[in-house]
Short mmCIF file of C-alpha atoms in Angstrom, two decimals:
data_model
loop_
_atom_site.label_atom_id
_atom_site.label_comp_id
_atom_site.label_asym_id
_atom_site.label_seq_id
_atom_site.Cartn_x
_atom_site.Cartn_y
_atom_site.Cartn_z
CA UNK G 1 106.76 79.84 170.43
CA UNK G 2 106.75 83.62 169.71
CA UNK G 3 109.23 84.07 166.61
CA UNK G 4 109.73 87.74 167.59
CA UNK G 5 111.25 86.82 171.07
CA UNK G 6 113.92 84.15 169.50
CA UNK G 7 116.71 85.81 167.99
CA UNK G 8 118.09 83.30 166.05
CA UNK G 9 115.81 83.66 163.05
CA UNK G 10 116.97 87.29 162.50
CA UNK G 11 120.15 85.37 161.04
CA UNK G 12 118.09 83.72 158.31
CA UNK G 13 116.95 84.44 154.99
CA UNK G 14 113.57 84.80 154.42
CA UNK G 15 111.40 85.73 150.97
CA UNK G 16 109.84 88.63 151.85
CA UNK G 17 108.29 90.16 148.76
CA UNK G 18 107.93 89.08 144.63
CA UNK G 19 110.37 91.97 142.78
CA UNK G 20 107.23 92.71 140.37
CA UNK G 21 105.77 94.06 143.97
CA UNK G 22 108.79 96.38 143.67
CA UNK G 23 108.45 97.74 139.98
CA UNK G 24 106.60 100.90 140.06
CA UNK G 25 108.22 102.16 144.05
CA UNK G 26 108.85 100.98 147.87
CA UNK G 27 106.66 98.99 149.68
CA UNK G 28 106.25 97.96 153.20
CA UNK G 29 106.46 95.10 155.14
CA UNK G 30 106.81 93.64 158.51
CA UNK G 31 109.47 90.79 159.19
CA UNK G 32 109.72 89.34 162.70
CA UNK G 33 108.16 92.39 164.02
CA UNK G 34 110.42 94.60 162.45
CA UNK G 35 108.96 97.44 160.43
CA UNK G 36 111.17 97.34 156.90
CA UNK G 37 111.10 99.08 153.45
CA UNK G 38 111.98 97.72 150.47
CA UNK G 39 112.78 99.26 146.55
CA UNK G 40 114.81 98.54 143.37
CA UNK G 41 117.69 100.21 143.74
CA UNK G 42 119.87 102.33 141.14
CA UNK G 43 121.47 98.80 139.88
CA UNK G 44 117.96 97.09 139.61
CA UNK G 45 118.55 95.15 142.58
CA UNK G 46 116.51 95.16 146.13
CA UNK G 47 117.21 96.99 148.97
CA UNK G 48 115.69 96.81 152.80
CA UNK G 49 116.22 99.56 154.94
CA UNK G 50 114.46 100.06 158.31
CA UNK G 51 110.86 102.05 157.80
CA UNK G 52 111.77 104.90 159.57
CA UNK G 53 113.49 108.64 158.64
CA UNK G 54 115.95 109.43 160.91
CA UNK G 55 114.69 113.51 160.28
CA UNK G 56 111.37 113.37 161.59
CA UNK G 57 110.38 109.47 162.21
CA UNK G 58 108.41 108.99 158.70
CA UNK G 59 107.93 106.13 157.27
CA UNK G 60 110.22 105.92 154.55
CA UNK G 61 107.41 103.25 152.59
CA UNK G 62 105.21 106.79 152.33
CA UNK G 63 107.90 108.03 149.43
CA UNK G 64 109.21 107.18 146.50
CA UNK G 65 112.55 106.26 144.25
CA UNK G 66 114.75 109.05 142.79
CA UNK G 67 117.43 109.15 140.20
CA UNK G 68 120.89 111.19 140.60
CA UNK G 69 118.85 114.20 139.89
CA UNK G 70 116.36 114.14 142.19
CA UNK G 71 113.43 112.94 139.89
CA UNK G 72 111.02 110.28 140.47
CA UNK G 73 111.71 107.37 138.78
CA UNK G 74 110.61 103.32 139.12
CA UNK G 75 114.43 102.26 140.57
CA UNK G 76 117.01 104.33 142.52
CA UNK G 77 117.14 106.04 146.02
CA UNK G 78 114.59 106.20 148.39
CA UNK G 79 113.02 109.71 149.11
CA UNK G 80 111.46 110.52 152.16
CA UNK G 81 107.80 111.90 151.75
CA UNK G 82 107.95 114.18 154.11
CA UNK G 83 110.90 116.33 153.52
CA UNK G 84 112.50 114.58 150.49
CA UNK G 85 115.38 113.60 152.52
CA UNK G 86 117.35 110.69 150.39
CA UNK G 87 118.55 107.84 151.15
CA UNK G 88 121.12 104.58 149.45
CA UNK G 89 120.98 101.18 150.23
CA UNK G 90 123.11 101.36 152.61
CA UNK G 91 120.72 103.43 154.74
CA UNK G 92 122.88 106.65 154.80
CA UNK G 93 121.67 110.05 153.50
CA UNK G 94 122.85 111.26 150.36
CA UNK G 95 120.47 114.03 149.40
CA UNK G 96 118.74 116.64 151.18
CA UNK G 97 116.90 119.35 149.22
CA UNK G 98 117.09 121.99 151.83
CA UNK G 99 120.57 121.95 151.78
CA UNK G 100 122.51 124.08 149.53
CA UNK G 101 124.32 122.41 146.42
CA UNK G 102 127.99 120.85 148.33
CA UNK G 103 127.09 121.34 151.62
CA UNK G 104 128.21 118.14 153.09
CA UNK G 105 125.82 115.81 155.09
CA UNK G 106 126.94 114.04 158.56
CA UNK G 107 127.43 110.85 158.18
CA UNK G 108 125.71 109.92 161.28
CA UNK G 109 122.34 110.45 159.17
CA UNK G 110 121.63 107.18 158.42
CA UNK G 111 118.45 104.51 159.23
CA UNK G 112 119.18 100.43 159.65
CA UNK G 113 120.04 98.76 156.12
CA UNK G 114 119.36 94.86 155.88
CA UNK G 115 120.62 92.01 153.64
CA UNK G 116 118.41 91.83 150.83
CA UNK G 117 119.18 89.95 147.53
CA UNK G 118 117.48 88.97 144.66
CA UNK G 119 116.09 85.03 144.18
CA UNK G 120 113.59 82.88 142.30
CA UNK G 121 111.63 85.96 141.64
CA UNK G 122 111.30 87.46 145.33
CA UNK G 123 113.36 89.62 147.29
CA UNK G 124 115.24 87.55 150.02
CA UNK G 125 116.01 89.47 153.77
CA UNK G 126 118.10 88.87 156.84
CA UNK G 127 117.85 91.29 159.83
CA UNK G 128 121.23 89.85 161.08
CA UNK G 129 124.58 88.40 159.65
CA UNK G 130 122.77 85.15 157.83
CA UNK G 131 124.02 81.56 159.14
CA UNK G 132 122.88 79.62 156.09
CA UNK G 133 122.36 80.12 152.85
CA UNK G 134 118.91 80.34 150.49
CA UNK G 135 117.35 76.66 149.81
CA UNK G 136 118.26 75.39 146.25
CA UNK G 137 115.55 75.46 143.99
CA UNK G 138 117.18 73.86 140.55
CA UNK G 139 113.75 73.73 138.86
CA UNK G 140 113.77 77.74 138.69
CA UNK G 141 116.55 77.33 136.11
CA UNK G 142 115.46 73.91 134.71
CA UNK G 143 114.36 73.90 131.05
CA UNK G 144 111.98 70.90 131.59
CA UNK G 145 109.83 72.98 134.27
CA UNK G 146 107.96 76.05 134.15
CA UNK G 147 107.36 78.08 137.09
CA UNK G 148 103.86 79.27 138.61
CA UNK G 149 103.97 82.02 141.14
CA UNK G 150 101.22 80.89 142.88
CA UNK G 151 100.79 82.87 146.50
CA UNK G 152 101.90 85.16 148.35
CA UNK G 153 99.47 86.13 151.40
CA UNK G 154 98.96 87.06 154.60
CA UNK G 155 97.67 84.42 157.16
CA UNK G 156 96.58 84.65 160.50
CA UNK G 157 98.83 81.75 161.90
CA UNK G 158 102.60 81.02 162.41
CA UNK G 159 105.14 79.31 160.34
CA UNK G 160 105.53 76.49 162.88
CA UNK G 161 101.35 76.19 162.42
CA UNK G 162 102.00 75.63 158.60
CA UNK G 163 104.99 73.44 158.68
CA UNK G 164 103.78 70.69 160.77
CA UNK G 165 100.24 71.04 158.51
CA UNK G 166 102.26 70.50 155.12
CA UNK G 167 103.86 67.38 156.73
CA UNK G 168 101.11 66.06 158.28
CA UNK G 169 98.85 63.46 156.58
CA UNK G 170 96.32 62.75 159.04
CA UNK G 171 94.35 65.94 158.14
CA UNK G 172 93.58 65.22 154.49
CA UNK G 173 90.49 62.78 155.23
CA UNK G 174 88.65 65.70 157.09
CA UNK G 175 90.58 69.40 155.93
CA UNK G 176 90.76 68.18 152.37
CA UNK G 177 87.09 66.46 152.15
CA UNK G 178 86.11 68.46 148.87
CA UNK G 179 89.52 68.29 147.00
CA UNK G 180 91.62 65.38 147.17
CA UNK G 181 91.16 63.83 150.54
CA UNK G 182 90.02 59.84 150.93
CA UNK G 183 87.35 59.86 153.49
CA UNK G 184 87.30 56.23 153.90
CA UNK G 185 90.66 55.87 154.41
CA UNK G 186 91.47 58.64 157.21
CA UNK G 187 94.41 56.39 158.14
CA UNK G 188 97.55 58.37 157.45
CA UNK G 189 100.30 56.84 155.08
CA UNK G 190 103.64 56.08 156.63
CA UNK G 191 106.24 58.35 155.99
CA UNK G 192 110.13 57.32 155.72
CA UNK G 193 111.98 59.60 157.26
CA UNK G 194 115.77 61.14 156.95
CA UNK G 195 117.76 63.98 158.58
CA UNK G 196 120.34 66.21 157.83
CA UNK G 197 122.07 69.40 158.98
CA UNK G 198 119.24 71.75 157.56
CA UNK G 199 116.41 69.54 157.95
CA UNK G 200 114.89 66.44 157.20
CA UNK G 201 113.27 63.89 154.36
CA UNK G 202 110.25 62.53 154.19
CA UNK G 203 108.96 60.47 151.64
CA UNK G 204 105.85 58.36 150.93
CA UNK G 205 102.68 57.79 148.88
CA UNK G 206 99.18 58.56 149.73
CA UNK G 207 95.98 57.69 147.91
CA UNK G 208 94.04 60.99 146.24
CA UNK G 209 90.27 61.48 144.99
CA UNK G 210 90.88 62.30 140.62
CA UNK G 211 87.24 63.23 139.57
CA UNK G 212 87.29 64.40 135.97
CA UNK G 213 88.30 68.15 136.60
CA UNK G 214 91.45 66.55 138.42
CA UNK G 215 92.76 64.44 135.32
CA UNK G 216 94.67 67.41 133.66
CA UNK G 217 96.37 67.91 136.84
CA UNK G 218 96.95 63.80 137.17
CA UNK G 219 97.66 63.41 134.02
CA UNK G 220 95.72 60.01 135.05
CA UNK G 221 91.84 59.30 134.92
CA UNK G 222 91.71 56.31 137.45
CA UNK G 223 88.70 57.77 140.22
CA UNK G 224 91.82 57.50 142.65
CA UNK G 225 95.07 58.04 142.41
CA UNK G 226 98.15 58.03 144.19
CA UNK G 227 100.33 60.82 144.80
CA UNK G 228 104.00 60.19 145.34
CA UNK G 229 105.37 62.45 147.61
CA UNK G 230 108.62 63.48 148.77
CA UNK G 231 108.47 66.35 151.17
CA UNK G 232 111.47 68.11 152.51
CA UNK G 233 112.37 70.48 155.41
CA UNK G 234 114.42 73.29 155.62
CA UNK G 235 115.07 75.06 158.80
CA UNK G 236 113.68 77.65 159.85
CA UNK G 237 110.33 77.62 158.08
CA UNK G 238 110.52 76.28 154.45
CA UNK G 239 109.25 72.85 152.75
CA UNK G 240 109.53 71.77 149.59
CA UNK G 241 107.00 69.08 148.20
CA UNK G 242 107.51 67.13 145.18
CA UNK G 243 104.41 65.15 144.19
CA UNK G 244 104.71 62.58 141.38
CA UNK G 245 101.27 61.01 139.50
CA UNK G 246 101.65 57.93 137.77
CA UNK G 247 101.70 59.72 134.80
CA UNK G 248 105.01 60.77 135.69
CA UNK G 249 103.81 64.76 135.98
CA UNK G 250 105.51 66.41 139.01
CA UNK G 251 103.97 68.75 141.08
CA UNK G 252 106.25 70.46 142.96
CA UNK G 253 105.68 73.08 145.47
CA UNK G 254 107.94 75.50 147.37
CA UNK G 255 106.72 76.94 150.62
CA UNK G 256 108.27 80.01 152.69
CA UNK G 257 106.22 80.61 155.88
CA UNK G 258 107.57 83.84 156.29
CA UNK G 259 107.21 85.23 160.09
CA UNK G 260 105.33 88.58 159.82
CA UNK G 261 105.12 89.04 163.95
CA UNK G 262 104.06 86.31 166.68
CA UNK G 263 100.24 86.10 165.18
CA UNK G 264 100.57 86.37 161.24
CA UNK G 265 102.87 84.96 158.43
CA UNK G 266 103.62 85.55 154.87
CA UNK G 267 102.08 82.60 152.70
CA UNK G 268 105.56 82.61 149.56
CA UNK G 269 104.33 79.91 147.35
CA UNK G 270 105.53 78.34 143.89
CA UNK G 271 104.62 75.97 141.63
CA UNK G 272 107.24 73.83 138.98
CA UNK G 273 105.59 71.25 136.60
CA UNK G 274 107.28 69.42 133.96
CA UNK G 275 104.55 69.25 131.54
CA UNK G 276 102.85 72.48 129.59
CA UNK G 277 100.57 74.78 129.07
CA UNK G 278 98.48 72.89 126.52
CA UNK G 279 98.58 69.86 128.79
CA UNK G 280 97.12 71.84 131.93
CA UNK G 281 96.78 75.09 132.22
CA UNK G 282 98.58 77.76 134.60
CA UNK G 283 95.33 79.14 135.56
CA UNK G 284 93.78 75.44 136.44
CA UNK G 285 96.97 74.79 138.78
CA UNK G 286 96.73 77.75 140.70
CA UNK G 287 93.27 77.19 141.21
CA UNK G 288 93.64 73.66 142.39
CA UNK G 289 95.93 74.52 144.31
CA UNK G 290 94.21 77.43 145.79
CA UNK G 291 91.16 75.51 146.74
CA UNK G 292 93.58 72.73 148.53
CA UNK G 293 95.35 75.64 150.41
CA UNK G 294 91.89 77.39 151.55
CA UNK G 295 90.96 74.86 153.23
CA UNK G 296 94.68 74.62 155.19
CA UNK G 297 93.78 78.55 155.90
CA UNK G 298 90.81 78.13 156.98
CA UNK G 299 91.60 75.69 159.56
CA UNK G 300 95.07 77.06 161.04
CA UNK G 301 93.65 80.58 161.31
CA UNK G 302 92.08 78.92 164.08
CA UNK G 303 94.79 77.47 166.12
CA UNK G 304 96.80 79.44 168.94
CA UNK G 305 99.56 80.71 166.64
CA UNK G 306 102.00 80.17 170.10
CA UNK G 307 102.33 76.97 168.76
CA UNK G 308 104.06 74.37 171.77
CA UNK G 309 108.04 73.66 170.32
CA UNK G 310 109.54 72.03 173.37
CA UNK G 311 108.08 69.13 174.51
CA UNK G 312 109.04 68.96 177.70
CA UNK G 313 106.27 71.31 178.21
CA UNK G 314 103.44 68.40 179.58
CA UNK G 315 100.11 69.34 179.17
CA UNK G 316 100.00 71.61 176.45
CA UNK G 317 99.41 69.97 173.11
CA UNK G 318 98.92 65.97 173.08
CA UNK G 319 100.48 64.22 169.64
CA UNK G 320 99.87 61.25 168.01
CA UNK G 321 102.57 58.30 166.32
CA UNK G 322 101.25 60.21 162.66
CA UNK G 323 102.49 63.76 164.13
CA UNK G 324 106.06 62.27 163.43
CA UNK G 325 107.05 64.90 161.24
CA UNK G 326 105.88 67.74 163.24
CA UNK G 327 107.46 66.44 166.31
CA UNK G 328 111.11 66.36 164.38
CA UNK G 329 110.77 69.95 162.99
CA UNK G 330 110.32 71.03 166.68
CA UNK G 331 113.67 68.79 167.45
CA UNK G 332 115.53 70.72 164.53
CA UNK G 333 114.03 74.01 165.98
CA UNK G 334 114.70 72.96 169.93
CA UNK G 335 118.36 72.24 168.66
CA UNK G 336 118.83 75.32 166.48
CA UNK G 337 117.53 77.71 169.80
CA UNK G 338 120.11 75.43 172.14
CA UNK G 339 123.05 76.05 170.01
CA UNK G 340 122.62 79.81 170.44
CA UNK G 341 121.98 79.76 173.62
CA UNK G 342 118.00 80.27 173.65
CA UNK G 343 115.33 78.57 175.08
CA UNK G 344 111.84 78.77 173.49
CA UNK G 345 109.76 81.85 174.49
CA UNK G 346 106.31 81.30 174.49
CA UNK G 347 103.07 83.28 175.88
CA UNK G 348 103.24 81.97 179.38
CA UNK G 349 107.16 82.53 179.68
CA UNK G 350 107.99 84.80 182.57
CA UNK G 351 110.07 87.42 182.90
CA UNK G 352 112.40 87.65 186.22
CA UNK G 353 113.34 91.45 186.82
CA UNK G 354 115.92 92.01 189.48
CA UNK G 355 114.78 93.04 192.91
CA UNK G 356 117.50 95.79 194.10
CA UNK G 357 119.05 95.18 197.18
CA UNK G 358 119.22 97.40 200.11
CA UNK G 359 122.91 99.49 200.32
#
């Protein structure tokens, strides 16, 4: 499937950027193939306008924020760097220093503002009108956790690539060899399975290696472990994973596969733990986790990001009775495209152009 040729996901949020990213000026980025800005406006809160000046085509990521006066400042409007022409969040401009003071300005000058809003930390945006809302994260606000920003990369893969890899737990034997994986038992647990409107659940508990560096992040010191897991989906391309120990720590991570274009995505990761600092480290987590999550990168980066999402496709990708999971998010996707009237796109999808008739 190439995410830039399906629509649909223009009308969801996605994380796009942390707001410290934002604290000192704009910054691009590149969502579904769209080229977009984003800043701290006058009000403190994030804005997205399309990367472009409608003067003279600059990108509007090459300047800087402004206050009512004109001077550079953190927060405010966004300044063009090439002729200082000013712009609001709602993409109109409302400044331009070559102008005389009350000269009015047309109000056909104007580039393409986005929904952006502020959540969890990151600065959420939807090309389109969104049809659902943010995923609840109640840990964010939850006393008895503490949150760990943990990632936020570029990979050279696609969210469907890492979705059906978070769910899948066949891989862990070989992919996770040096971290946590079981290599004599490469049989996958069974997952139990539930689905809803935005998604699905998927619960179950897998065995995991706990040498001694582990047992902070176990909170256990058996050799192995087991890891309860409850994973969920969220449509388009999130996942949530809450791992319990025995010790009754939870792990939980939060995943946005963010679509960059149809080759690369943006890795939004974060970590909530209900015990504290003096009983494992920030530092240790992240680079647990980091080493567990290499070794995910390193693998997808070499799959065919056009990643096979309706199965009536033969011949393309075979799947096995543990690819369960992976198989439903494409049935959540496949239903998603049908209701607004798309079919998948993918690399080998033709194009029919008209043949003109003779008068």
């Amino acid at each position: 499937m190439l995410v830039t040729r399906q629509p649909v996901f223009r009308k969801f949020w996605h994380a796009v950027m942390p707001l410290t990213e934002l604290a000192h000026g704009p910054k691009p980025f590149t969502l579904l193939g769209e080229d977009i800005v984003l800043f701290i406006d006058a009000d403190g809160q994030p804005a997205a306008l399309r990367d472009r000046c409608c003067h003279r085509t600059a990108k509007l990521s090459k300047g800087w924020c402004v206050d009512g006066e004109g001077k550079a400042c953190g927060q405010g409007a966004l300044q063009c760097g090439y002729h200082g022409w000013t712009y609001d969040r709602s993409g109109q401009v409302i400044r331009i220093p070559q102008y005389e003071s009350g000269r009015e300005i047309s109000p056909e000058y104007k580039t393409t503002a986005y929904r952006c809003t502020a959540r969890y930390g990151y600065a959420w945006v939807a090309l389109e009108e969104p049809i659902a809302e943010i995923p609840a994260i109640p840990e964010f606000t939850d006393p008895g956790y503490r949150t760990i920003f943990q990632f936020y990369e570029e990979w050279q893969t696609s969210p469907m690539r890492a979705l059906e890899n978070s769910f899948d737990n066949s891989h862990f034997s070989f992919v996770h060899r040096a971290t946590f994986g079981v290599a004599a038992s490469p049989k996958p647990s069974k997952y139990e399975l539930v689905e809803n409107e935005s998604g699905f659940y998927a619960e179950t508990v897998i065995e995991a290696t706990n040498p001694v560096k582990f047992h902070a992040i176990s909170g256990v010191t058996d050799p192995i472990t087991t890891r309860h897991m409850r994973n969920a989906y969220f449509l388009p391309f999130s996942r949530r994973l809450d791992i319990e120990y025995p010790s009754g720590v939870r792990h939980i991570i939060i995943n946005c596969f963010t679509p960059i274009d149809d080759g690369r995505m943006q890795l939004c990761q974060w970590l909530f733990r209900n015990d504290t600092e003096a009983d494992c480290t920030a530092q240790m987590l992240i680079d647990f986790d980091e080493a567990v999550t290499r070794e995910d990168k390193d693998i997808l980066e070499s799959t065919d990001p056009d990643a096979l999402v309706d199965t009536r496709r033969r011949g393309v990708e075979y799947s096995m009775e543990s690819d369960r999971p992976g198989m439903l998010i494409r049935k959540h996707l496949m239903q998603l495209l049908a209701k607004h009237g798309e079919v998948e796109i993918h690399r080998g999808t033709r194009t029919v152009i008209p043949v003109a008739t003779a008068a």
